[in-house]
PDB file of C-alpha atoms in Angstrom:
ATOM      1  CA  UNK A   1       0.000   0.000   0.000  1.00  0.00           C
ATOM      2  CA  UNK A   2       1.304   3.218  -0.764  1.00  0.00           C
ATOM      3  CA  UNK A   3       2.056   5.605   1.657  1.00  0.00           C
ATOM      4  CA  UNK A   4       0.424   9.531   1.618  1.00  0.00           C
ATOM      5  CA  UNK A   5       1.702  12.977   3.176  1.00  0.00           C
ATOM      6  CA  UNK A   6      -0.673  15.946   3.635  1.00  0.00           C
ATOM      7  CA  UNK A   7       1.407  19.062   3.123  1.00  0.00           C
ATOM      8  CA  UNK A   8      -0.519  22.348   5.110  1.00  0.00           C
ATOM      9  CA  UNK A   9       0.332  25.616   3.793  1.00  0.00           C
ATOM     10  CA  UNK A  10      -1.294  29.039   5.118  1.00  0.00           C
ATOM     11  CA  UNK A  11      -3.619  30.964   2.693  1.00  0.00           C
ATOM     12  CA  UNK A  12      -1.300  33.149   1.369  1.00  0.00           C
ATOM     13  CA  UNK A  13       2.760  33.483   1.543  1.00  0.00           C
ATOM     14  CA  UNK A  14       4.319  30.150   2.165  1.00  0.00           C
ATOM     15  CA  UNK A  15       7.285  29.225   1.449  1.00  0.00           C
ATOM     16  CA  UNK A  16       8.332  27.927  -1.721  1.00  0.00           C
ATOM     17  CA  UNK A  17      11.568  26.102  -0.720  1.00  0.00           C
ATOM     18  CA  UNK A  18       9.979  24.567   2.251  1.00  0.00           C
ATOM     19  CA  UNK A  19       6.708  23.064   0.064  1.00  0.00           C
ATOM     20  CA  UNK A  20       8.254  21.895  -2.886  1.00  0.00           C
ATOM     21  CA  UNK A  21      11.683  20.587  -2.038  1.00  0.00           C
ATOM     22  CA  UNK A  22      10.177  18.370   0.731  1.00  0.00           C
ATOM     23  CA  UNK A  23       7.266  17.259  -1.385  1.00  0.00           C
ATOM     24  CA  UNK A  24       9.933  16.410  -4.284  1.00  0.00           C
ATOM     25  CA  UNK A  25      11.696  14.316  -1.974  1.00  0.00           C
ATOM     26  CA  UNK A  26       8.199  12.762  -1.089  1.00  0.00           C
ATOM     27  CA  UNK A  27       7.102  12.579  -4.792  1.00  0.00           C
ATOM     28  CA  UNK A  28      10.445  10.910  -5.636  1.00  0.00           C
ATOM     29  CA  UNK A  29      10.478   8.108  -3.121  1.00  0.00           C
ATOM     30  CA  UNK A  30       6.541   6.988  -4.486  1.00  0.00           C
ATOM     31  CA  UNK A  31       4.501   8.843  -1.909  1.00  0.00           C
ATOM     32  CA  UNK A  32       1.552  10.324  -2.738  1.00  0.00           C
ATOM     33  CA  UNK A  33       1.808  14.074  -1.883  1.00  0.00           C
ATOM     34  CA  UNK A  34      -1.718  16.514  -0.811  1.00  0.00           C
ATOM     35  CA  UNK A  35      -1.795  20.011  -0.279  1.00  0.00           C
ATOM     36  CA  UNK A  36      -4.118  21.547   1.638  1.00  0.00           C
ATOM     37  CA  UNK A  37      -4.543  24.824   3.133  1.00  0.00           C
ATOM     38  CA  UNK A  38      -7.595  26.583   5.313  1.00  0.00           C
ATOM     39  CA  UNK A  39      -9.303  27.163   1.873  1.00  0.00           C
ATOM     40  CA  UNK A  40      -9.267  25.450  -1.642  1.00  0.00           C
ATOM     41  CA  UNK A  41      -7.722  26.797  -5.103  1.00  0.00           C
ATOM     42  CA  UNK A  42      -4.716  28.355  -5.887  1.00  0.00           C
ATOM     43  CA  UNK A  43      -2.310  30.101  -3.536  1.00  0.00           C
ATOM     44  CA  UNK A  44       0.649  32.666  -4.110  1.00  0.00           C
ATOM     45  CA  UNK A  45       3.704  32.044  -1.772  1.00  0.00           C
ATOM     46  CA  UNK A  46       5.825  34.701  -0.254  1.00  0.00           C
ATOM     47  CA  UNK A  47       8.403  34.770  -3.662  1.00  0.00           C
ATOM     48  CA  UNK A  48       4.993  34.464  -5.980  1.00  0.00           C
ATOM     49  CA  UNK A  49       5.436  30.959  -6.547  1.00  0.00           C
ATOM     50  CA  UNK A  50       2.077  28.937  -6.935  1.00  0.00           C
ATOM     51  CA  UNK A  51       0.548  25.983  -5.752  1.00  0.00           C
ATOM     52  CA  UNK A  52      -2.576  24.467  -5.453  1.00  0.00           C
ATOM     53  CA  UNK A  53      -4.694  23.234  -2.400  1.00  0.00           C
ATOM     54  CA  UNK A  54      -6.385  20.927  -3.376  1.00  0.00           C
ATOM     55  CA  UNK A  55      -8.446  20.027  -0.026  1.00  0.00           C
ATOM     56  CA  UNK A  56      -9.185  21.747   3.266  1.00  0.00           C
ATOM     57  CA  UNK A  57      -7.489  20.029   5.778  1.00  0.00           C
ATOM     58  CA  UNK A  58     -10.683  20.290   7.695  1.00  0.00           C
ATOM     59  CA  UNK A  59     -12.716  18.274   5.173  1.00  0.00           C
ATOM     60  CA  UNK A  60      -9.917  15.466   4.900  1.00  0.00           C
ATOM     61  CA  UNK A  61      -9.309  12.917   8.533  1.00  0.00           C
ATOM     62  CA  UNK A  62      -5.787  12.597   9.319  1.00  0.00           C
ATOM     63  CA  UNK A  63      -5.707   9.021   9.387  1.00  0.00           C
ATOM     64  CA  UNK A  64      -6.008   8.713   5.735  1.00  0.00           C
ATOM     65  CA  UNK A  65      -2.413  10.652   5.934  1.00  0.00           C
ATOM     66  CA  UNK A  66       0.848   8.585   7.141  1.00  0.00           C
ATOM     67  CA  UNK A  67       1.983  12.077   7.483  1.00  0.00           C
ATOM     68  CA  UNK A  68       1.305  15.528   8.145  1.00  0.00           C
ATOM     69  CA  UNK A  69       3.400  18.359   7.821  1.00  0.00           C
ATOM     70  CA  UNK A  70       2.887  22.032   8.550  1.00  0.00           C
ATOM     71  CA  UNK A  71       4.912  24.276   6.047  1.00  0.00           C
ATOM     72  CA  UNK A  72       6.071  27.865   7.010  1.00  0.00           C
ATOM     73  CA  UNK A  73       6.468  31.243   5.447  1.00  0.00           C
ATOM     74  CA  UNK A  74       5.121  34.762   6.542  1.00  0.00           C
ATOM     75  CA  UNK A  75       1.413  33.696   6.140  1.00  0.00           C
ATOM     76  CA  UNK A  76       2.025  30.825   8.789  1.00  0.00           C
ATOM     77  CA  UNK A  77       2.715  33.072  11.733  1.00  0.00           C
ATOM     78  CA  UNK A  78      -0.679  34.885  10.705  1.00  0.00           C
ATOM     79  CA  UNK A  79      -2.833  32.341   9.614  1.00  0.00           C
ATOM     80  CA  UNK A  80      -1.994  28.802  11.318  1.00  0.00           C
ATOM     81  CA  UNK A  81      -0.253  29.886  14.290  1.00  0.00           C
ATOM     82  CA  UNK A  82      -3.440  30.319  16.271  1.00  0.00           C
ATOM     83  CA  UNK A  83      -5.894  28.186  14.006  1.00  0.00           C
ATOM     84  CA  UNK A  84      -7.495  26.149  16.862  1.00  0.00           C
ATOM     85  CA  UNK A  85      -9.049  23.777  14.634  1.00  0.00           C
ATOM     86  CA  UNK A  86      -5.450  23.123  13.083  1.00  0.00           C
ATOM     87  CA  UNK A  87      -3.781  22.077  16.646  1.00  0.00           C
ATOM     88  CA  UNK A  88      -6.530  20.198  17.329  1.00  0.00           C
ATOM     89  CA  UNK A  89      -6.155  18.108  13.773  1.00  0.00           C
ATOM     90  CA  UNK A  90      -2.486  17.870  14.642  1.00  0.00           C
ATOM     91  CA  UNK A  91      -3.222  16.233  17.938  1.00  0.00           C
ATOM     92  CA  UNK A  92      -5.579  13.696  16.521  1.00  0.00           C
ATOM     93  CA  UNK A  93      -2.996  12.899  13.589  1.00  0.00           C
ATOM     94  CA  UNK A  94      -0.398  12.685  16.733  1.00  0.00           C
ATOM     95  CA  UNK A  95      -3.033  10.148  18.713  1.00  0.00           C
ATOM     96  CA  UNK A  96      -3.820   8.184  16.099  1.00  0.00           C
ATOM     97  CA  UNK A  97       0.009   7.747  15.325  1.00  0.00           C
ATOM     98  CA  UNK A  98       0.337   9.471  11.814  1.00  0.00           C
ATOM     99  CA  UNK A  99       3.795  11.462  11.731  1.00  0.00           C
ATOM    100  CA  UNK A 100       3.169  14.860  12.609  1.00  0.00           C
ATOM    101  CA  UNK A 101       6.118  17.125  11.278  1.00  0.00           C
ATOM    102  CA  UNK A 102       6.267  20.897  10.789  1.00  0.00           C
ATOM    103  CA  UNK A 103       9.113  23.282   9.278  1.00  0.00           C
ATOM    104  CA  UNK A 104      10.057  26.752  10.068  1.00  0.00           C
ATOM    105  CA  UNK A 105       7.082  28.497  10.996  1.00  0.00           C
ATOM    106  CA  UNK A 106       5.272  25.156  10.664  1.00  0.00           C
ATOM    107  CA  UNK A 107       7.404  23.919  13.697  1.00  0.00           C
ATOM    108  CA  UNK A 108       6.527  26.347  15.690  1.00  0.00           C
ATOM    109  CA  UNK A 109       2.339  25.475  14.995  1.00  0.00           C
ATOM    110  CA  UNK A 110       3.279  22.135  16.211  1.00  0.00           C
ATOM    111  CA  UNK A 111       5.226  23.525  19.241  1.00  0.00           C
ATOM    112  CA  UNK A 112       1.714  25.250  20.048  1.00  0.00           C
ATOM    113  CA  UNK A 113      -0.222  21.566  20.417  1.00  0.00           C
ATOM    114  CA  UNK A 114       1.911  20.970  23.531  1.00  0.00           C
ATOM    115  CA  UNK A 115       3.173  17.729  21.164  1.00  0.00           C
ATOM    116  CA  UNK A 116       6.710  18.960  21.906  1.00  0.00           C
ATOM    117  CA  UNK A 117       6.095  20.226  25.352  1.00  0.00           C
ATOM    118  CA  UNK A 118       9.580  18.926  27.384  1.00  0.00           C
ATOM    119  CA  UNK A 119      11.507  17.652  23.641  1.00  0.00           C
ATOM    120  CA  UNK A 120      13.582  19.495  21.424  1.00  0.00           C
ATOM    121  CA  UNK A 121      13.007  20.940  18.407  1.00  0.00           C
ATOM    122  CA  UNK A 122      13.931  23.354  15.440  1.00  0.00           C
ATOM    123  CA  UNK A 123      12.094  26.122  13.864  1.00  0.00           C
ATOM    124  CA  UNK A 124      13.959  29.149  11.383  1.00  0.00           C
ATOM    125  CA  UNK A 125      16.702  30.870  13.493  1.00  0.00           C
ATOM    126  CA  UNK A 126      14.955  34.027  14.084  1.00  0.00           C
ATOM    127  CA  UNK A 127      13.635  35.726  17.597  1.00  0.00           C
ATOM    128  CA  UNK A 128       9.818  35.415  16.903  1.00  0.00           C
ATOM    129  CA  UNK A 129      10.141  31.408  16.124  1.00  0.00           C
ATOM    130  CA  UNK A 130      12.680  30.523  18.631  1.00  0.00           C
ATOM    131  CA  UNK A 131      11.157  32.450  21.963  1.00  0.00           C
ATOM    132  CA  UNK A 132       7.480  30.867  20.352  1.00  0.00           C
ATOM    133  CA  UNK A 133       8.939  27.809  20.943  1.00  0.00           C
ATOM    134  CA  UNK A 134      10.628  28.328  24.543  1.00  0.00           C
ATOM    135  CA  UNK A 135       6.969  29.578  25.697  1.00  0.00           C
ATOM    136  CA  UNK A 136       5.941  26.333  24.704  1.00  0.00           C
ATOM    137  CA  UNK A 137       8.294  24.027  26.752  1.00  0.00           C
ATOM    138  CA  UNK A 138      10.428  23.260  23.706  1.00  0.00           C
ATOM    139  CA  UNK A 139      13.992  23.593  23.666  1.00  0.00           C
ATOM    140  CA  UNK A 140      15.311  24.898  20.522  1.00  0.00           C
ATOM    141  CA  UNK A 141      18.150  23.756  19.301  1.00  0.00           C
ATOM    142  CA  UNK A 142      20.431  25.022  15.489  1.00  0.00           C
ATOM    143  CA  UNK A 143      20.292  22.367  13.198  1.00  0.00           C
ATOM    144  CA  UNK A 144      18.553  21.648   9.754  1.00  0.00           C
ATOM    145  CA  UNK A 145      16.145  18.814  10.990  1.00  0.00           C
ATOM    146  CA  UNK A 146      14.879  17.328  14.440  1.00  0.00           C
ATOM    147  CA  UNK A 147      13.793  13.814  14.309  1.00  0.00           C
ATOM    148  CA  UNK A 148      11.665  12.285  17.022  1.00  0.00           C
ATOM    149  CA  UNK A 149      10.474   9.041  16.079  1.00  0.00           C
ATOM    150  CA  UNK A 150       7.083  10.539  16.464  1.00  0.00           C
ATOM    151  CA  UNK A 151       7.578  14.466  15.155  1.00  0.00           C
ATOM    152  CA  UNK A 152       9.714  15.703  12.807  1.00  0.00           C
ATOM    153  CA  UNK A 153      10.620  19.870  12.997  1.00  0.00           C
ATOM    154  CA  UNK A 154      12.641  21.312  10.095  1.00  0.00           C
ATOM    155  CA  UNK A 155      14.628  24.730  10.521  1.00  0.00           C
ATOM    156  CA  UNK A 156      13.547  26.184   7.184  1.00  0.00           C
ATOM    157  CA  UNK A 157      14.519  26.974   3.704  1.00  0.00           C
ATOM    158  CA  UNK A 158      18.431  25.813   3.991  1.00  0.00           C
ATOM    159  CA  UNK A 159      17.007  22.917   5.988  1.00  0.00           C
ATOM    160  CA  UNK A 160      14.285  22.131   3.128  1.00  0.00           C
ATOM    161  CA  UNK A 161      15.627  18.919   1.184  1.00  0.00           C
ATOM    162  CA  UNK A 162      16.933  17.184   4.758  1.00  0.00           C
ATOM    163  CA  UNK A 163      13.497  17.547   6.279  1.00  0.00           C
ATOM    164  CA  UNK A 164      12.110  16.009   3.286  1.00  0.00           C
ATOM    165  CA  UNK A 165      14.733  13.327   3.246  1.00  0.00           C
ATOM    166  CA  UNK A 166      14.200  13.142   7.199  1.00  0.00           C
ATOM    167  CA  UNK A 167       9.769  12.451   6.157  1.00  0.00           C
ATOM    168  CA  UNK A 168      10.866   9.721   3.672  1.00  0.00           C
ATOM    169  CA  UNK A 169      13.120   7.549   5.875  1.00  0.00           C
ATOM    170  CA  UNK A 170      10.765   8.094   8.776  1.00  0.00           C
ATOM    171  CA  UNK A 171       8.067   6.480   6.380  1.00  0.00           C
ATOM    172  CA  UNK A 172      10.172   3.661   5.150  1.00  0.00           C
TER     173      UNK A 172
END
């Protein structure tokens, strides 16, 4: 059977590096790849790149996922940071054991489930991300990808192909 990854970008301005060098890696090793967003149809990323959402992650269940991944840019600090009905997708992905992963800004939405409360993680090496995640029990610590054999957090853009490498040996 093959495996599937749900890829969660905000509305607007995600990144471009962080979607589609991950979901080549995904793509590449035979997984079927989904993007969603908190609305359907096409959506411009922060260096007008385009991609298309094809679901709501609302409308889909998690468990038809083997992963989930929260993608960052400038739109995910405004739009998913605080989406309530996002953490609590992420926690029911997380209890019914489907790899819950999240890069740059995406780490930090994870961080704010409590999922990482106590555990290390990574998120983009900026203020904003990094103190998000101390306020959340996490300890941050500087490197491309931190793998948990449960969650998987991604630094950001430099970090883009190793998290996606670090989703496909996690699903082997």
């Amino acid at each position: 059977m093959s495996k599937k990854a749900l890829l969660i970008i905000p509305p607007e301005r995600f990144n471009e590096d962080e979607l589609f060098k991950p979901k080549e890696e995904l793509e590449n090793a035979g997984i079927e790849v989904t993007i969603a967003s908190t609305v359907a149809g096409d959506i411009t990323g922060d260096y007008d790149g385009k991609a298309t959402a094809s679901v709501i992650f609302s409308d889909v269940s998690a468990t038809e996922f083997d992963v989930v991944s929260v993608i960052g840019g400038s739109g995910t600090n405004d739009h998913l940071w605080g989406n309530q009905e996002l953490q609590g997708f992420l926690k029911q992905a997380y209890n019914e054991k489907v790899l819950v992963t999240g890069i740059c800004a995406g780490a930090v939405t994870v961080a704010k489930t409590g999922l990482l409360s106590g555990r290390e993680a990574t998120c983009y090496p900026v203020d904003v991300q990094k103190n998000e995640l101390i306020a959340a029990d996490v300890k941050y610590v500087e490197q491309h990808v931190v793998a948990h054999g449960d969650i998987i957090t991604g630094d950001g853009p430099q970090g883009a192909e190793e998290f996606g490498k670090a989703l496909v040996k996690a699903l082997r």
